[in-house]
Amino acid sequence: MVPTLKFAVFLLALFAFVDASSAEKDFVQCEKIVREWARSALEEEIEGDGHTLQDLLFFLHVPRTGGRTYFHCLVKKVYGAALECPRSYDKLRFDPRKPKCRLVATHDDYSIMSMLPREKTSVMTVLRHPVDRVFSAYEFSVEVASRFLVHPNLTSATELTKRIRAKHKGVSTLDIWPWKYLVPWMREDLFARRDARKMKGLSYVNSNDSYNVEEMAMPLHQFINEPVVLDTVHNGATFQVAGLTNNSYLAEAHDVRHCVQKFTILGEHVLQVAQILVNLAEEVGQYAICWSH
Ligand SMILES: *[C@@H]1O[C@H](CO)[C@@H](O)[C@H](O)[C@H]1NC(C)=O
Ligand SMILES: *[C@@H]1O[C@H](CO)[C@@H](O)[C@H](O)[C@H]1NC(C)=O
Ligand SMILES: *[C@@H]1O[C@H](CO)[C@@H](O)[C@H](O)[C@H]1NC(C)=O
C-alpha cells in the first residue's frame, strides 16, 4: 500500500510539473500571438485627414448602448434611406458588394474594415459603462426570451420565431449576433424553470416574491459565468472595437481572443489597442465616439 501511494504522489508531482511547464509554454506562445496582433492592428491604421466624414460611414453597433435609437433617430435621418446600404442594419453578415451606398450599420465588429475601403470609411460607435452594458445584456436576454413563454410549448416557440421574422421583414433580434446565441439559450432555460415549477404544482406565471425569482429566471450571477456569455458578452465592447469578437471576420482574431480569455493579463494589450483606436480616431476623425448613459 505505502509504496503505491508514494508512487502515486510522485506521479502527481510529475504531472503537476509537466502541466505547469506546458502552461508556461502556452502563455509564452499566447503572449507572442497577442503582441503580434496588437502590433499589426496598429500598423494598419492609416493617417486620417482631419475631422472630415469619409464616403462611407460604418456605424459599429455595440449591443445595449442605445445604438439602435441613436442610429434610427439621428444617423439614418441625416443620411436618408437612399444612401443606406441594403439590409445593412440588423443583418449579421453585411454584403459590401452593393456600390454607392454610404451608410452601413451592423453588430459586426471592427474587423469588417478588412472588407471596406479603409481610407474612405469613417467609423462611428456608441460606448457605455461596461458594467451597465452587461446588466443590460442580461435584462435584454431574459426579456426577449420570456416573450416565448406566452406560448405554452416549444413547438410554438419555433412558430413565434417565424412570426417575428415575418413582422420584421425577415430579420429580427433572433438573427443578430449575439442575441442569436443568447436568446434561444435563455429561452431553453426559462422553459426548463417553468416546467420545474409546473411539476411542483406552482404557478408558472406568478411569483410571491419579486426579489427571488430564481424559480422563474436565471439569476445574474449564473448568467455571467455561462460559456455563451463568456463568449459573447464579457469585454464585448473592447473586443468589438478591436475587431476580436467571437463574430470576427479575421481568422487570427479567434486565437488572439482565446489567448486573452485564457490569460486575462494579456487583455491589457487588447485594451490598449482599443483605446489607441478610439483616441486616434478622435484625433483624425475616423472613429466618432459617443457615451451613452
Ligand atoms: C403544443 O404542441 C403540440 C404538438 O406540436 C401541438 O399540437 C399543440 O397545439 C401545441 N399547443 C399549443 C397551445 O400551442
Ligand atoms: C403565494 O401566494 C398564494 C396566493 O396568494 C398563496 O396561496 C401561497 O400560499 C403563497 N405561497 C407562498 C410560498 O407564500
Ligand atoms: C461564438 O459563440 C457562440 C456561443 O457561445 C458559439 O456557439 C459560436 O460557435 C462561437 N463562434 C466562434 C467563432 O467562436
Coordinates of C-alpha atoms and ligand atoms in Angstrom, one line a residue:
M1 CA 0.0 0.0 0.0
V2 CA 2.6 2.5 1.1
P3 CA 4.9 2.3 -1.9
T4 CA 2.0 2.5 -4.3
L5 CA 0.8 5.7 -2.5
K6 CA 4.3 7.1 -2.7
F7 CA 4.4 6.3 -6.4
A8 CA 1.1 8.0 -6.9
V9 CA 2.3 11.1 -5.1
F10 CA 5.4 11.1 -7.2
L11 CA 3.3 10.7 -10.4
L12 CA 1.0 13.5 -9.3
A13 CA 4.0 15.8 -8.7
L14 CA 5.4 14.9 -12.1
F15 CA 2.1 15.7 -13.8
A16 CA 1.9 18.9 -11.9
F17 CA 5.3 19.7 -13.1
V18 CA 4.6 18.8 -16.8
D19 CA 1.3 20.8 -16.6
A20 CA 3.0 23.9 -15.2
S21 CA 5.7 23.9 -17.8
S22 CA 3.2 23.4 -20.7
A23 CA 1.0 26.2 -19.3
E24 CA 4.1 28.4 -19.3
K25 CA 4.8 27.5 -22.9
D26 CA 1.2 28.2 -23.7
F27 CA 1.5 31.6 -22.0
V28 CA 4.7 32.4 -23.9
Q29 CA 3.0 31.4 -27.2
C30 CA -0.1 33.3 -26.4
E31 CA 1.8 36.4 -25.4
K32 CA 3.5 36.3 -28.8
I33 CA 0.2 35.9 -30.6
V34 CA -1.4 38.7 -28.8
R35 CA 1.6 41.1 -29.1
E36 CA 1.9 40.4 -32.8
W37 CA -1.7 41.1 -33.4
A38 CA -1.5 44.3 -31.4
R39 CA 1.5 45.5 -33.4
S40 CA -0.2 44.7 -36.8
A41 CA -3.5 46.1 -35.7
L42 CA -1.9 49.5 -35.1
E43 CA 0.3 49.3 -38.1
E44 CA -2.7 49.1 -40.4
E45 CA -4.2 52.3 -39.0
I46 CA -3.7 54.9 -41.6
E47 CA -3.4 58.6 -41.2
G48 CA -6.7 60.4 -41.4
D49 CA -7.2 63.9 -42.9
G50 CA -8.8 65.8 -40.1
H51 CA -12.3 65.7 -38.9
T52 CA -14.0 65.0 -42.2
L53 CA -16.6 62.3 -42.7
Q54 CA -15.5 59.9 -45.3
D55 CA -17.5 58.5 -48.2
L56 CA -18.8 55.5 -46.2
L57 CA -19.9 55.6 -42.6
F58 CA -19.8 52.4 -40.7
F59 CA -21.9 52.5 -37.6
L60 CA -20.5 49.9 -35.3
H61 CA -23.3 49.0 -33.0
V62 CA -22.2 47.7 -29.7
P63 CA -25.2 45.9 -28.2
R64 CA -27.0 47.6 -25.3
T65 CA -25.6 51.1 -25.8
G66 CA -28.7 52.8 -27.2
G67 CA -27.1 52.5 -30.6
R68 CA -30.2 51.5 -32.3
T69 CA -32.1 54.6 -31.2
Y70 CA -29.1 56.8 -32.0
F71 CA -28.9 55.2 -35.4
H72 CA -32.6 55.3 -36.3
C73 CA -33.4 58.7 -34.8
L74 CA -30.3 60.6 -35.9
V75 CA -27.8 58.9 -38.2
K76 CA -30.3 57.4 -40.6
K77 CA -32.3 60.6 -40.7
V78 CA -29.2 62.6 -41.7
Y79 CA -28.3 60.2 -44.5
G80 CA -31.8 59.2 -45.7
A81 CA -32.9 55.8 -46.8
A82 CA -31.5 56.1 -50.3
L83 CA -27.9 56.1 -49.0
E84 CA -28.3 53.2 -46.6
C85 CA -26.6 50.0 -47.7
P86 CA -29.2 47.3 -48.3
R87 CA -30.1 45.2 -45.3
S88 CA -27.2 46.7 -43.5
Y89 CA -28.8 47.1 -40.2
D90 CA -29.7 44.0 -38.1
K91 CA -28.4 41.7 -40.8
L92 CA -25.4 40.0 -39.5
R93 CA -23.2 39.4 -42.4
F94 CA -23.1 42.6 -44.3
D95 CA -22.7 42.4 -48.0
P96 CA -20.3 45.0 -49.2
R97 CA -20.8 44.4 -52.9
K98 CA -23.6 47.0 -53.4
P99 CA -21.8 50.1 -54.7
K100 CA -22.7 53.7 -54.0
C101 CA -24.3 53.2 -50.6
R102 CA -22.9 55.4 -47.9
L103 CA -24.2 54.1 -44.6
V104 CA -23.5 50.7 -43.0
A105 CA -24.7 49.7 -39.6
T106 CA -24.2 46.3 -38.0
H107 CA -23.3 44.5 -34.9
D108 CA -20.3 43.2 -36.8
D109 CA -17.0 44.2 -35.2
Y110 CA -14.2 46.4 -36.4
S111 CA -12.8 43.5 -38.5
I112 CA -15.4 44.3 -41.1
M113 CA -13.0 47.1 -42.1
S114 CA -11.0 44.4 -43.8
M115 CA -13.8 44.3 -46.4
L116 CA -14.3 48.0 -46.7
P117 CA -12.2 50.7 -48.4
R118 CA -10.4 51.6 -45.2
E119 CA -9.2 55.1 -46.2
K120 CA -12.7 56.0 -47.4
T121 CA -14.5 54.8 -44.3
S122 CA -15.4 56.6 -41.1
V123 CA -16.4 54.5 -38.1
M124 CA -18.9 55.7 -35.5
T125 CA -19.8 53.9 -32.3
V126 CA -21.5 54.4 -29.0
L127 CA -19.9 53.2 -25.8
R128 CA -21.3 52.6 -22.4
H129 CA -20.0 51.7 -19.0
P130 CA -19.2 48.0 -19.3
V131 CA -21.0 47.0 -16.1
D132 CA -24.2 48.7 -17.2
R133 CA -23.8 47.1 -20.6
V134 CA -23.5 43.6 -19.1
F135 CA -26.6 44.3 -16.8
S136 CA -28.5 45.4 -19.8
A137 CA -27.4 42.4 -21.8
Y138 CA -28.7 40.1 -19.0
E139 CA -32.0 42.0 -18.8
F140 CA -32.5 42.0 -22.6
S141 CA -31.7 38.3 -22.9
V142 CA -34.4 37.4 -20.3
E143 CA -36.9 39.9 -21.7
V144 CA -36.7 38.7 -25.3
A145 CA -36.6 35.0 -24.3
S146 CA -39.6 35.5 -22.0
R147 CA -41.7 36.6 -24.9
F148 CA -41.8 32.9 -25.9
L149 CA -43.3 32.0 -22.6
V150 CA -46.7 33.2 -23.7
H151 CA -46.7 30.1 -25.9
P152 CA -47.1 27.0 -23.8
N153 CA -44.8 24.7 -25.7
L154 CA -41.5 24.6 -27.5
T155 CA -43.1 23.8 -30.9
S156 CA -44.9 27.1 -30.8
A157 CA -41.6 28.9 -30.0
T158 CA -40.5 28.0 -33.4
E159 CA -43.7 29.3 -34.8
L160 CA -43.3 32.5 -32.8
T161 CA -39.8 32.9 -34.3
K162 CA -41.3 32.6 -37.8
R163 CA -44.0 35.2 -37.0
I164 CA -41.5 37.7 -35.5
R165 CA -39.3 37.2 -38.6
A166 CA -42.3 37.9 -40.9
K167 CA -43.2 41.0 -38.9
H168 CA -39.7 42.5 -39.2
K169 CA -39.3 41.7 -42.9
G170 CA -37.2 38.7 -42.5
V171 CA -34.8 40.0 -39.9
S172 CA -35.2 40.1 -36.1
T173 CA -33.3 40.2 -32.9
L174 CA -33.1 36.5 -33.2
D175 CA -30.8 36.8 -36.3
I176 CA -28.4 39.3 -34.8
W177 CA -25.2 38.5 -33.0
P178 CA -25.0 38.0 -30.1
W179 CA -28.7 37.6 -29.5
K180 CA -29.0 34.7 -31.9
Y181 CA -27.0 32.7 -29.4
L182 CA -28.2 34.3 -26.1
V183 CA -31.9 34.3 -26.7
P184 CA -32.5 30.7 -27.7
W185 CA -30.3 29.6 -24.9
M186 CA -32.1 31.8 -22.4
R187 CA -35.4 30.5 -23.8
E188 CA -34.5 26.9 -23.1
D189 CA -33.5 27.9 -19.6
L190 CA -36.8 29.7 -19.0
F191 CA -38.8 26.8 -20.3
A192 CA -36.9 24.4 -18.0
R193 CA -37.6 26.6 -15.0
R194 CA -41.2 26.9 -15.9
D195 CA -41.5 23.1 -16.3
A196 CA -39.9 22.6 -12.9
R197 CA -42.4 25.0 -11.3
K198 CA -45.3 23.1 -13.1
M199 CA -44.0 19.8 -11.7
K200 CA -44.1 21.3 -8.2
G201 CA -47.6 22.5 -8.7
L202 CA -46.6 26.1 -8.6
S203 CA -47.9 28.8 -10.8
Y204 CA -45.5 29.4 -13.6
V205 CA -46.6 32.9 -14.3
N206 CA -46.7 34.4 -10.8
S207 CA -44.2 34.5 -8.0
N208 CA -45.0 35.7 -4.5
D209 CA -41.6 37.2 -4.0
S210 CA -40.5 39.7 -6.6
Y211 CA -37.0 39.7 -5.2
N212 CA -36.4 36.0 -5.5
V213 CA -37.3 34.8 -9.0
E214 CA -34.7 32.1 -9.4
E215 CA -37.5 29.6 -9.9
M216 CA -38.6 31.6 -13.0
A217 CA -35.4 33.0 -14.5
M218 CA -31.7 32.5 -14.4
P219 CA -30.1 34.8 -11.8
L220 CA -27.4 37.3 -12.9
H221 CA -24.5 35.5 -11.0
Q222 CA -25.2 32.4 -13.0
F223 CA -25.7 34.3 -16.3
I224 CA -22.3 36.0 -16.2
N225 CA -20.4 32.7 -15.7
E226 CA -22.1 30.8 -18.5
P227 CA -19.8 29.9 -21.5
V228 CA -22.1 31.5 -24.1
V229 CA -21.9 34.7 -22.1
L230 CA -18.2 34.5 -21.7
D231 CA -18.0 34.0 -25.4
T232 CA -20.2 36.9 -26.4
V233 CA -20.7 39.4 -23.6
H234 CA -17.6 39.7 -21.5
N235 CA -15.3 42.6 -22.6
G236 CA -17.7 42.8 -25.6
A237 CA -17.2 46.5 -26.4
T238 CA -13.4 46.2 -26.2
F239 CA -13.4 43.2 -28.4
Q240 CA -15.8 44.8 -30.9
V241 CA -13.7 48.0 -31.2
A242 CA -10.6 45.8 -31.6
G243 CA -12.2 43.5 -34.1
L244 CA -11.8 40.5 -31.9
T245 CA -15.2 39.3 -31.1
N246 CA -16.4 35.7 -31.5
N247 CA -18.0 37.1 -34.7
S248 CA -14.8 38.5 -36.2
Y249 CA -14.1 38.2 -39.9
L250 CA -10.4 37.7 -39.3
A251 CA -9.3 34.1 -38.8
E252 CA -6.4 35.1 -36.5
A253 CA -8.8 37.0 -34.2
H254 CA -10.0 33.8 -32.7
D255 CA -6.6 32.7 -31.5
V256 CA -6.0 36.2 -30.0
R257 CA -9.3 36.2 -28.2
H258 CA -8.8 32.6 -26.9
C259 CA -5.4 33.6 -25.6
V260 CA -6.8 36.7 -23.9
Q261 CA -9.6 34.7 -22.4
K262 CA -7.2 32.1 -21.1
F263 CA -4.5 34.5 -19.8
T264 CA -6.5 37.6 -18.8
I265 CA -3.4 39.6 -18.1
L266 CA -2.9 39.7 -21.9
G267 CA -6.1 41.6 -22.1
E268 CA -4.0 44.7 -21.4
H269 CA -2.7 44.6 -25.0
V270 CA -6.2 44.4 -26.4
L271 CA -7.5 47.2 -24.2
Q272 CA -4.5 49.3 -25.3
V273 CA -5.2 48.8 -29.0
A274 CA -8.9 49.6 -28.4
Q275 CA -8.0 52.7 -26.5
I276 CA -5.5 53.8 -29.2
L277 CA -8.0 53.2 -31.9
V278 CA -10.6 55.3 -30.1
N279 CA -8.1 58.1 -29.2
L280 CA -6.5 58.1 -32.6
A281 CA -9.9 58.3 -34.1
E282 CA -10.9 61.3 -32.1
E283 CA -7.8 63.0 -33.4
V284 CA -8.1 62.0 -37.1
G285 CA -11.9 61.9 -37.2
Q286 CA -12.2 58.2 -38.1
Y287 CA -13.8 56.9 -35.0
A288 CA -16.5 59.1 -33.6
I289 CA -17.4 58.1 -30.0
C290 CA -20.4 58.9 -28.0
W291 CA -21.0 57.9 -24.5
S292 CA -24.4 56.6 -23.8
H293 CA -25.9 56.9 -20.3
Ligands
LIG1 C1 -48.2 22.3 -28.3 O1 -47.6 21.4 -29.2 C2 -48.4 20.4 -29.7 C3 -47.5 19.4 -30.6 O2 -46.9 20.1 -31.6 C4 -49.5 21.0 -30.6 O3 -50.3 20.0 -31.1 C5 -50.3 21.9 -29.7 O4 -51.3 22.6 -30.4 C6 -49.4 22.9 -29.0 N1 -50.2 23.7 -28.0 C7 -50.3 25.0 -28.1 C8 -51.2 25.5 -27.1 O5 -49.8 25.7 -28.9
LIG2 C1 -48.3 32.6 -2.7 O1 -49.5 33.3 -2.8 C2 -50.6 32.4 -3.0 C3 -51.8 33.3 -3.3 O2 -51.8 34.4 -2.6 C4 -50.8 31.6 -1.7 O3 -51.9 30.7 -1.8 C5 -49.5 30.8 -1.5 O4 -49.6 30.1 -0.3 C6 -48.3 31.7 -1.5 N1 -47.1 30.9 -1.4 C7 -46.0 31.2 -0.7 C8 -44.9 30.2 -0.8 O5 -46.0 32.1 0.1
LIG3 C1 -19.5 32.2 -30.7 O1 -20.2 32.0 -29.6 C2 -21.3 31.1 -29.7 C3 -22.0 31.0 -28.4 O2 -21.1 30.5 -27.4 C4 -20.8 29.8 -30.3 O3 -21.9 28.9 -30.5 C5 -20.1 30.0 -31.5 O4 -19.6 28.8 -32.0 C6 -18.9 31.0 -31.3 N1 -18.2 31.2 -32.6 C7 -16.9 31.2 -32.6 C8 -16.3 31.5 -33.9 O5 -16.2 31.0 -31.6

